[in-house]
């Protein structure tokens, strides 16, 4: 495994060669905006998730701290700033042809995503690469609404969409299945019991879509 410090140094060299200075990167600039809005940027956290970077400006992965009117206003300001800076920097295409954008405003933080890297593309890889029928796919997400990072999956007809978030836009094959990790766990356990009994997978998905698969649903309030 490459030495982490060496990787850091190599990345710093690459950044400098493209005209970027670490201390003055987009996140550093956004922290200044955050500070001017009355929040402590030292509490913010950054998560690297493969093809995306999630910046939790309030240092919390739960949605609760982001629900206040002030937090929502600041998030809106930060998104506008990020989108403006990315446009000025040609969406960071200097590091690769795909570019980076912020398409999913969701409910928490700010997410920077490599263009073309989303739930729809990943699922289409399964459909096309493995010859998998979309009607045999179950997708669970907590942001199945306009602007949510799970919502792109709706572009693939036939996929059963199980929402475990506080907000859900209705649609074909969309099922509101409770809220949070506990709801997700309950669904997994119920589906596993059905499979252990030898029930057909497509029949299980049909039952979920038609409401015949009763679950212990939990309030999102």
PDB file of C-alpha atoms in Angstrom:
ATOM      1  CA  UNK A   1       0.000   0.000   0.000  1.00  0.00           C
ATOM      2  CA  UNK A   2       1.410   3.458  -0.934  1.00  0.00           C
ATOM      3  CA  UNK A   3       2.654   5.584   1.937  1.00  0.00           C
ATOM      4  CA  UNK A   4      -0.147   8.070   2.853  1.00  0.00           C
ATOM      5  CA  UNK A   5       2.335  10.908   3.386  1.00  0.00           C
ATOM      6  CA  UNK A   6       3.890  10.277  -0.027  1.00  0.00           C
ATOM      7  CA  UNK A   7       0.469  10.294  -1.653  1.00  0.00           C
ATOM      8  CA  UNK A   8      -0.298  13.585   0.089  1.00  0.00           C
ATOM      9  CA  UNK A   9       2.957  15.113  -1.143  1.00  0.00           C
ATOM     10  CA  UNK A  10       2.358  13.894  -4.698  1.00  0.00           C
ATOM     11  CA  UNK A  11      -1.152  15.355  -4.641  1.00  0.00           C
ATOM     12  CA  UNK A  12       0.221  18.685  -3.380  1.00  0.00           C
ATOM     13  CA  UNK A  13       2.723  18.777  -6.254  1.00  0.00           C
ATOM     14  CA  UNK A  14      -0.056  18.056  -8.752  1.00  0.00           C
ATOM     15  CA  UNK A  15      -2.240  20.777  -7.256  1.00  0.00           C
ATOM     16  CA  UNK A  16       0.536  23.349  -7.441  1.00  0.00           C
ATOM     17  CA  UNK A  17       1.282  22.407 -11.047  1.00  0.00           C
ATOM     18  CA  UNK A  18      -2.334  23.240 -11.906  1.00  0.00           C
ATOM     19  CA  UNK A  19      -2.219  26.568 -10.107  1.00  0.00           C
ATOM     20  CA  UNK A  20      -4.032  25.481  -6.955  1.00  0.00           C
ATOM     21  CA  UNK A  21      -2.794  26.239  -3.442  1.00  0.00           C
ATOM     22  CA  UNK A  22      -4.079  23.910  -0.716  1.00  0.00           C
ATOM     23  CA  UNK A  23      -4.821  26.644   1.815  1.00  0.00           C
ATOM     24  CA  UNK A  24      -6.828  28.557  -0.781  1.00  0.00           C
ATOM     25  CA  UNK A  25      -8.834  25.672  -2.215  1.00  0.00           C
ATOM     26  CA  UNK A  26     -12.592  25.860  -2.713  1.00  0.00           C
ATOM     27  CA  UNK A  27     -13.325  24.237   0.647  1.00  0.00           C
ATOM     28  CA  UNK A  28     -10.936  26.655   2.353  1.00  0.00           C
ATOM     29  CA  UNK A  29     -12.772  29.553   0.748  1.00  0.00           C
ATOM     30  CA  UNK A  30     -16.137  28.096   1.742  1.00  0.00           C
ATOM     31  CA  UNK A  31     -14.953  27.798   5.329  1.00  0.00           C
ATOM     32  CA  UNK A  32     -14.378  31.546   5.290  1.00  0.00           C
ATOM     33  CA  UNK A  33     -17.950  32.045   4.052  1.00  0.00           C
ATOM     34  CA  UNK A  34     -19.136  29.731   6.819  1.00  0.00           C
ATOM     35  CA  UNK A  35     -17.233  31.705   9.457  1.00  0.00           C
ATOM     36  CA  UNK A  36     -18.713  34.989   8.245  1.00  0.00           C
ATOM     37  CA  UNK A  37     -22.146  33.407   8.688  1.00  0.00           C
ATOM     38  CA  UNK A  38     -21.470  32.763  12.369  1.00  0.00           C
ATOM     39  CA  UNK A  39     -20.534  29.069  12.263  1.00  0.00           C
ATOM     40  CA  UNK A  40     -17.279  27.493  13.404  1.00  0.00           C
ATOM     41  CA  UNK A  41     -15.546  26.072  10.295  1.00  0.00           C
ATOM     42  CA  UNK A  42     -13.307  24.022  12.573  1.00  0.00           C
ATOM     43  CA  UNK A  43     -16.273  21.758  13.284  1.00  0.00           C
ATOM     44  CA  UNK A  44     -16.866  20.940   9.615  1.00  0.00           C
ATOM     45  CA  UNK A  45     -15.923  17.473   8.362  1.00  0.00           C
ATOM     46  CA  UNK A  46     -14.963  16.164   4.925  1.00  0.00           C
ATOM     47  CA  UNK A  47     -15.786  12.652   3.719  1.00  0.00           C
ATOM     48  CA  UNK A  48     -14.171  11.117   0.637  1.00  0.00           C
ATOM     49  CA  UNK A  49     -16.564   8.635  -1.006  1.00  0.00           C
ATOM     50  CA  UNK A  50     -14.954   7.338  -4.168  1.00  0.00           C
ATOM     51  CA  UNK A  51     -16.349   9.540  -6.915  1.00  0.00           C
ATOM     52  CA  UNK A  52     -17.533  12.273  -4.571  1.00  0.00           C
ATOM     53  CA  UNK A  53     -16.527  14.447  -1.627  1.00  0.00           C
ATOM     54  CA  UNK A  54     -19.107  15.327   1.029  1.00  0.00           C
ATOM     55  CA  UNK A  55     -18.422  18.434   3.101  1.00  0.00           C
ATOM     56  CA  UNK A  56     -20.528  18.454   6.252  1.00  0.00           C
ATOM     57  CA  UNK A  57     -20.365  22.138   7.116  1.00  0.00           C
ATOM     58  CA  UNK A  58     -21.833  21.595  10.591  1.00  0.00           C
ATOM     59  CA  UNK A  59     -19.727  18.533  11.377  1.00  0.00           C
ATOM     60  CA  UNK A  60     -22.722  16.215  11.669  1.00  0.00           C
ATOM     61  CA  UNK A  61     -23.874  13.517   9.240  1.00  0.00           C
ATOM     62  CA  UNK A  62     -27.466  13.606  10.542  1.00  0.00           C
ATOM     63  CA  UNK A  63     -29.994  15.917   8.902  1.00  0.00           C
ATOM     64  CA  UNK A  64     -31.254  17.537  12.119  1.00  0.00           C
ATOM     65  CA  UNK A  65     -28.690  20.393  12.459  1.00  0.00           C
ATOM     66  CA  UNK A  66     -29.335  21.408   8.855  1.00  0.00           C
ATOM     67  CA  UNK A  67     -33.067  21.975   9.330  1.00  0.00           C
ATOM     68  CA  UNK A  68     -32.898  25.399  10.971  1.00  0.00           C
ATOM     69  CA  UNK A  69     -33.785  28.400   8.842  1.00  0.00           C
ATOM     70  CA  UNK A  70     -30.302  29.847   9.305  1.00  0.00           C
ATOM     71  CA  UNK A  71     -28.549  26.610   8.309  1.00  0.00           C
ATOM     72  CA  UNK A  72     -30.697  26.307   5.194  1.00  0.00           C
ATOM     73  CA  UNK A  73     -29.905  29.888   4.174  1.00  0.00           C
ATOM     74  CA  UNK A  74     -26.173  29.336   4.696  1.00  0.00           C
ATOM     75  CA  UNK A  75     -26.241  26.073   2.712  1.00  0.00           C
ATOM     76  CA  UNK A  76     -27.917  27.906  -0.153  1.00  0.00           C
ATOM     77  CA  UNK A  77     -25.189  30.557  -0.039  1.00  0.00           C
ATOM     78  CA  UNK A  78     -22.458  27.897   0.033  1.00  0.00           C
ATOM     79  CA  UNK A  79     -23.923  26.017  -2.922  1.00  0.00           C
ATOM     80  CA  UNK A  80     -24.102  29.233  -4.939  1.00  0.00           C
ATOM     81  CA  UNK A  81     -20.479  29.975  -4.045  1.00  0.00           C
ATOM     82  CA  UNK A  82     -19.303  26.451  -4.927  1.00  0.00           C
ATOM     83  CA  UNK A  83     -21.113  26.495  -8.266  1.00  0.00           C
ATOM     84  CA  UNK A  84     -19.679  29.922  -9.125  1.00  0.00           C
ATOM     85  CA  UNK A  85     -16.100  28.890  -8.276  1.00  0.00           C
ATOM     86  CA  UNK A  86     -16.348  25.571 -10.112  1.00  0.00           C
ATOM     87  CA  UNK A  87     -17.560  27.383 -13.225  1.00  0.00           C
ATOM     88  CA  UNK A  88     -14.639  29.817 -12.953  1.00  0.00           C
ATOM     89  CA  UNK A  89     -12.226  26.876 -12.667  1.00  0.00           C
ATOM     90  CA  UNK A  90     -13.763  24.970 -15.610  1.00  0.00           C
ATOM     91  CA  UNK A  91     -15.202  22.447 -13.147  1.00  0.00           C
ATOM     92  CA  UNK A  92     -11.662  21.272 -12.278  1.00  0.00           C
ATOM     93  CA  UNK A  93     -11.256  19.590 -15.662  1.00  0.00           C
ATOM     94  CA  UNK A  94      -7.545  20.268 -15.314  1.00  0.00           C
ATOM     95  CA  UNK A  95      -7.438  17.084 -13.220  1.00  0.00           C
ATOM     96  CA  UNK A  96      -9.467  14.953 -15.628  1.00  0.00           C
ATOM     97  CA  UNK A  97     -11.920  15.183 -18.506  1.00  0.00           C
ATOM     98  CA  UNK A  98     -15.040  14.458 -16.445  1.00  0.00           C
ATOM     99  CA  UNK A  99     -15.064  17.572 -14.289  1.00  0.00           C
ATOM    100  CA  UNK A 100     -16.676  18.131 -10.880  1.00  0.00           C
ATOM    101  CA  UNK A 101     -20.068  19.643 -10.037  1.00  0.00           C
ATOM    102  CA  UNK A 102     -22.603  19.942  -7.189  1.00  0.00           C
ATOM    103  CA  UNK A 103     -25.843  18.560  -8.686  1.00  0.00           C
ATOM    104  CA  UNK A 104     -27.448  17.123  -5.549  1.00  0.00           C
ATOM    105  CA  UNK A 105     -28.504  19.638  -2.935  1.00  0.00           C
ATOM    106  CA  UNK A 106     -30.143  17.002  -0.724  1.00  0.00           C
ATOM    107  CA  UNK A 107     -30.655  17.740   2.962  1.00  0.00           C
ATOM    108  CA  UNK A 108     -27.131  17.976   4.434  1.00  0.00           C
ATOM    109  CA  UNK A 109     -23.800  19.602   3.719  1.00  0.00           C
ATOM    110  CA  UNK A 110     -22.386  20.144   0.224  1.00  0.00           C
ATOM    111  CA  UNK A 111     -21.474  17.259  -2.069  1.00  0.00           C
ATOM    112  CA  UNK A 112     -18.922  17.581  -4.880  1.00  0.00           C
ATOM    113  CA  UNK A 113     -19.416  14.834  -7.478  1.00  0.00           C
ATOM    114  CA  UNK A 114     -17.458  13.713 -10.534  1.00  0.00           C
ATOM    115  CA  UNK A 115     -19.710  14.357 -13.528  1.00  0.00           C
ATOM    116  CA  UNK A 116     -21.462  11.192 -14.639  1.00  0.00           C
ATOM    117  CA  UNK A 117     -20.915   9.487 -11.281  1.00  0.00           C
ATOM    118  CA  UNK A 118     -24.363   8.901  -9.802  1.00  0.00           C
ATOM    119  CA  UNK A 119     -26.790   6.175  -8.710  1.00  0.00           C
ATOM    120  CA  UNK A 120     -28.316   5.973 -12.186  1.00  0.00           C
ATOM    121  CA  UNK A 121     -24.966   5.258 -13.858  1.00  0.00           C
ATOM    122  CA  UNK A 122     -24.025   2.635 -11.280  1.00  0.00           C
ATOM    123  CA  UNK A 123     -27.341   0.836 -11.716  1.00  0.00           C
ATOM    124  CA  UNK A 124     -27.143   1.022 -15.511  1.00  0.00           C
ATOM    125  CA  UNK A 125     -23.729  -0.651 -15.266  1.00  0.00           C
ATOM    126  CA  UNK A 126     -25.478  -3.609 -13.625  1.00  0.00           C
ATOM    127  CA  UNK A 127     -28.318  -3.648 -16.136  1.00  0.00           C
ATOM    128  CA  UNK A 128     -26.081  -3.449 -19.200  1.00  0.00           C
ATOM    129  CA  UNK A 129     -22.966  -5.201 -17.959  1.00  0.00           C
ATOM    130  CA  UNK A 130     -24.658  -8.082 -16.142  1.00  0.00           C
ATOM    131  CA  UNK A 131     -27.828  -8.295 -18.237  1.00  0.00           C
ATOM    132  CA  UNK A 132     -29.914  -7.692 -15.117  1.00  0.00           C
ATOM    133  CA  UNK A 133     -33.613  -6.924 -15.573  1.00  0.00           C
ATOM    134  CA  UNK A 134     -34.430  -3.604 -13.823  1.00  0.00           C
ATOM    135  CA  UNK A 135     -37.543  -5.219 -12.355  1.00  0.00           C
ATOM    136  CA  UNK A 136     -35.238  -7.482 -10.336  1.00  0.00           C
ATOM    137  CA  UNK A 137     -33.488  -4.512  -8.705  1.00  0.00           C
ATOM    138  CA  UNK A 138     -34.404  -3.056  -5.308  1.00  0.00           C
ATOM    139  CA  UNK A 139     -32.954   0.363  -4.497  1.00  0.00           C
ATOM    140  CA  UNK A 140     -33.143   1.863  -1.012  1.00  0.00           C
ATOM    141  CA  UNK A 141     -32.416   5.542  -0.413  1.00  0.00           C
ATOM    142  CA  UNK A 142     -33.234   8.454   1.859  1.00  0.00           C
ATOM    143  CA  UNK A 143     -33.174  11.218  -0.770  1.00  0.00           C
ATOM    144  CA  UNK A 144     -35.733  10.106  -3.353  1.00  0.00           C
ATOM    145  CA  UNK A 145     -36.972  13.602  -4.119  1.00  0.00           C
ATOM    146  CA  UNK A 146     -36.123  16.396  -6.547  1.00  0.00           C
ATOM    147  CA  UNK A 147     -32.552  17.505  -5.861  1.00  0.00           C
ATOM    148  CA  UNK A 148     -31.767  14.445  -3.716  1.00  0.00           C
ATOM    149  CA  UNK A 149     -28.690  12.408  -4.600  1.00  0.00           C
ATOM    150  CA  UNK A 150     -30.772   9.210  -4.906  1.00  0.00           C
ATOM    151  CA  UNK A 151     -33.355  10.657  -7.278  1.00  0.00           C
ATOM    152  CA  UNK A 152     -31.477   9.972 -10.544  1.00  0.00           C
ATOM    153  CA  UNK A 153     -32.355   6.298 -10.138  1.00  0.00           C
ATOM    154  CA  UNK A 154     -35.907   7.169 -11.238  1.00  0.00           C
ATOM    155  CA  UNK A 155     -34.591   7.439 -14.803  1.00  0.00           C
ATOM    156  CA  UNK A 156     -34.395   3.635 -14.973  1.00  0.00           C
ATOM    157  CA  UNK A 157     -37.943   2.262 -15.431  1.00  0.00           C
ATOM    158  CA  UNK A 158     -38.820  -0.851 -13.472  1.00  0.00           C
ATOM    159  CA  UNK A 159     -36.516  -0.478 -10.464  1.00  0.00           C
ATOM    160  CA  UNK A 160     -38.352  -0.806  -7.138  1.00  0.00           C
ATOM    161  CA  UNK A 161     -37.554   2.309  -5.092  1.00  0.00           C
ATOM    162  CA  UNK A 162     -37.830   1.957  -1.325  1.00  0.00           C
ATOM    163  CA  UNK A 163     -37.662   5.335   0.399  1.00  0.00           C
ATOM    164  CA  UNK A 164     -36.419   5.471   3.995  1.00  0.00           C
ATOM    165  CA  UNK A 165     -36.103   9.253   4.193  1.00  0.00           C
ATOM    166  CA  UNK A 166     -38.115  12.045   5.724  1.00  0.00           C
ATOM    167  CA  UNK A 167     -39.204  13.322   2.320  1.00  0.00           C
ATOM    168  CA  UNK A 168     -40.292  11.353  -0.746  1.00  0.00           C
ATOM    169  CA  UNK A 169     -41.624  12.428  -4.126  1.00  0.00           C
ATOM    170  CA  UNK A 170     -44.311   9.974  -5.303  1.00  0.00           C
ATOM    171  CA  UNK A 171     -43.887   7.980  -8.475  1.00  0.00           C
ATOM    172  CA  UNK A 172     -44.241   4.614 -10.133  1.00  0.00           C
ATOM    173  CA  UNK A 173     -42.555   1.823  -8.165  1.00  0.00           C
ATOM    174  CA  UNK A 174     -41.819   4.246  -5.296  1.00  0.00           C
ATOM    175  CA  UNK A 175     -42.642   2.923  -1.816  1.00  0.00           C
ATOM    176  CA  UNK A 176     -42.428   4.924   1.414  1.00  0.00           C
ATOM    177  CA  UNK A 177     -40.848   2.452   3.791  1.00  0.00           C
ATOM    178  CA  UNK A 178     -40.361   4.305   7.057  1.00  0.00           C
ATOM    179  CA  UNK A 179     -37.434   6.433   8.078  1.00  0.00           C
ATOM    180  CA  UNK A 180     -33.769   6.013   8.888  1.00  0.00           C
ATOM    181  CA  UNK A 181     -31.404   3.144   9.561  1.00  0.00           C
ATOM    182  CA  UNK A 182     -33.875   1.280  11.764  1.00  0.00           C
ATOM    183  CA  UNK A 183     -36.422   1.165   8.942  1.00  0.00           C
ATOM    184  CA  UNK A 184     -33.708  -0.034   6.544  1.00  0.00           C
ATOM    185  CA  UNK A 185     -32.678  -2.782   8.952  1.00  0.00           C
ATOM    186  CA  UNK A 186     -36.289  -3.914   9.403  1.00  0.00           C
ATOM    187  CA  UNK A 187     -36.768  -4.166   5.650  1.00  0.00           C
ATOM    188  CA  UNK A 188     -33.534  -6.137   5.216  1.00  0.00           C
ATOM    189  CA  UNK A 189     -34.555  -8.574   7.950  1.00  0.00           C
ATOM    190  CA  UNK A 190     -38.048  -9.003   6.494  1.00  0.00           C
ATOM    191  CA  UNK A 191     -36.749  -9.585   2.969  1.00  0.00           C
ATOM    192  CA  UNK A 192     -34.145 -12.072   4.242  1.00  0.00           C
ATOM    193  CA  UNK A 193     -36.871 -14.023   6.049  1.00  0.00           C
ATOM    194  CA  UNK A 194     -38.859 -14.184   2.806  1.00  0.00           C
ATOM    195  CA  UNK A 195     -35.815 -15.458   0.924  1.00  0.00           C
ATOM    196  CA  UNK A 196     -35.084 -18.017   3.649  1.00  0.00           C
ATOM    197  CA  UNK A 197     -38.617 -19.343   3.170  1.00  0.00           C
ATOM    198  CA  UNK A 198     -37.846 -19.853  -0.507  1.00  0.00           C
ATOM    199  CA  UNK A 199     -40.045 -17.043  -1.823  1.00  0.00           C
ATOM    200  CA  UNK A 200     -39.359 -15.810  -5.353  1.00  0.00           C
ATOM    201  CA  UNK A 201     -37.367 -12.557  -5.535  1.00  0.00           C
ATOM    202  CA  UNK A 202     -39.583 -10.899  -8.145  1.00  0.00           C
ATOM    203  CA  UNK A 203     -42.668 -11.862  -6.128  1.00  0.00           C
ATOM    204  CA  UNK A 204     -41.121 -10.238  -3.047  1.00  0.00           C
ATOM    205  CA  UNK A 205     -40.544  -7.018  -4.982  1.00  0.00           C
ATOM    206  CA  UNK A 206     -44.114  -7.070  -6.312  1.00  0.00           C
ATOM    207  CA  UNK A 207     -45.394  -7.437  -2.758  1.00  0.00           C
ATOM    208  CA  UNK A 208     -43.297  -4.468  -1.652  1.00  0.00           C
ATOM    209  CA  UNK A 209     -44.658  -2.321  -4.483  1.00  0.00           C
ATOM    210  CA  UNK A 210     -48.279  -3.300  -3.879  1.00  0.00           C
ATOM    211  CA  UNK A 211     -48.054  -2.957  -0.105  1.00  0.00           C
ATOM    212  CA  UNK A 212     -48.508  -6.657   0.636  1.00  0.00           C
ATOM    213  CA  UNK A 213     -45.121  -6.862   2.356  1.00  0.00           C
ATOM    214  CA  UNK A 214     -46.103  -5.341   5.696  1.00  0.00           C
ATOM    215  CA  UNK A 215     -43.262  -3.698   7.605  1.00  0.00           C
ATOM    216  CA  UNK A 216     -42.648  -2.071  10.943  1.00  0.00           C
ATOM    217  CA  UNK A 217     -42.682   1.471   9.676  1.00  0.00           C
ATOM    218  CA  UNK A 218     -41.251   4.224  11.791  1.00  0.00           C
ATOM    219  CA  UNK A 219     -42.250   7.847  11.931  1.00  0.00           C
ATOM    220  CA  UNK A 220     -39.901  10.431  10.443  1.00  0.00           C
ATOM    221  CA  UNK A 221     -41.156  13.149  12.682  1.00  0.00           C
TER     222      UNK A 221
END
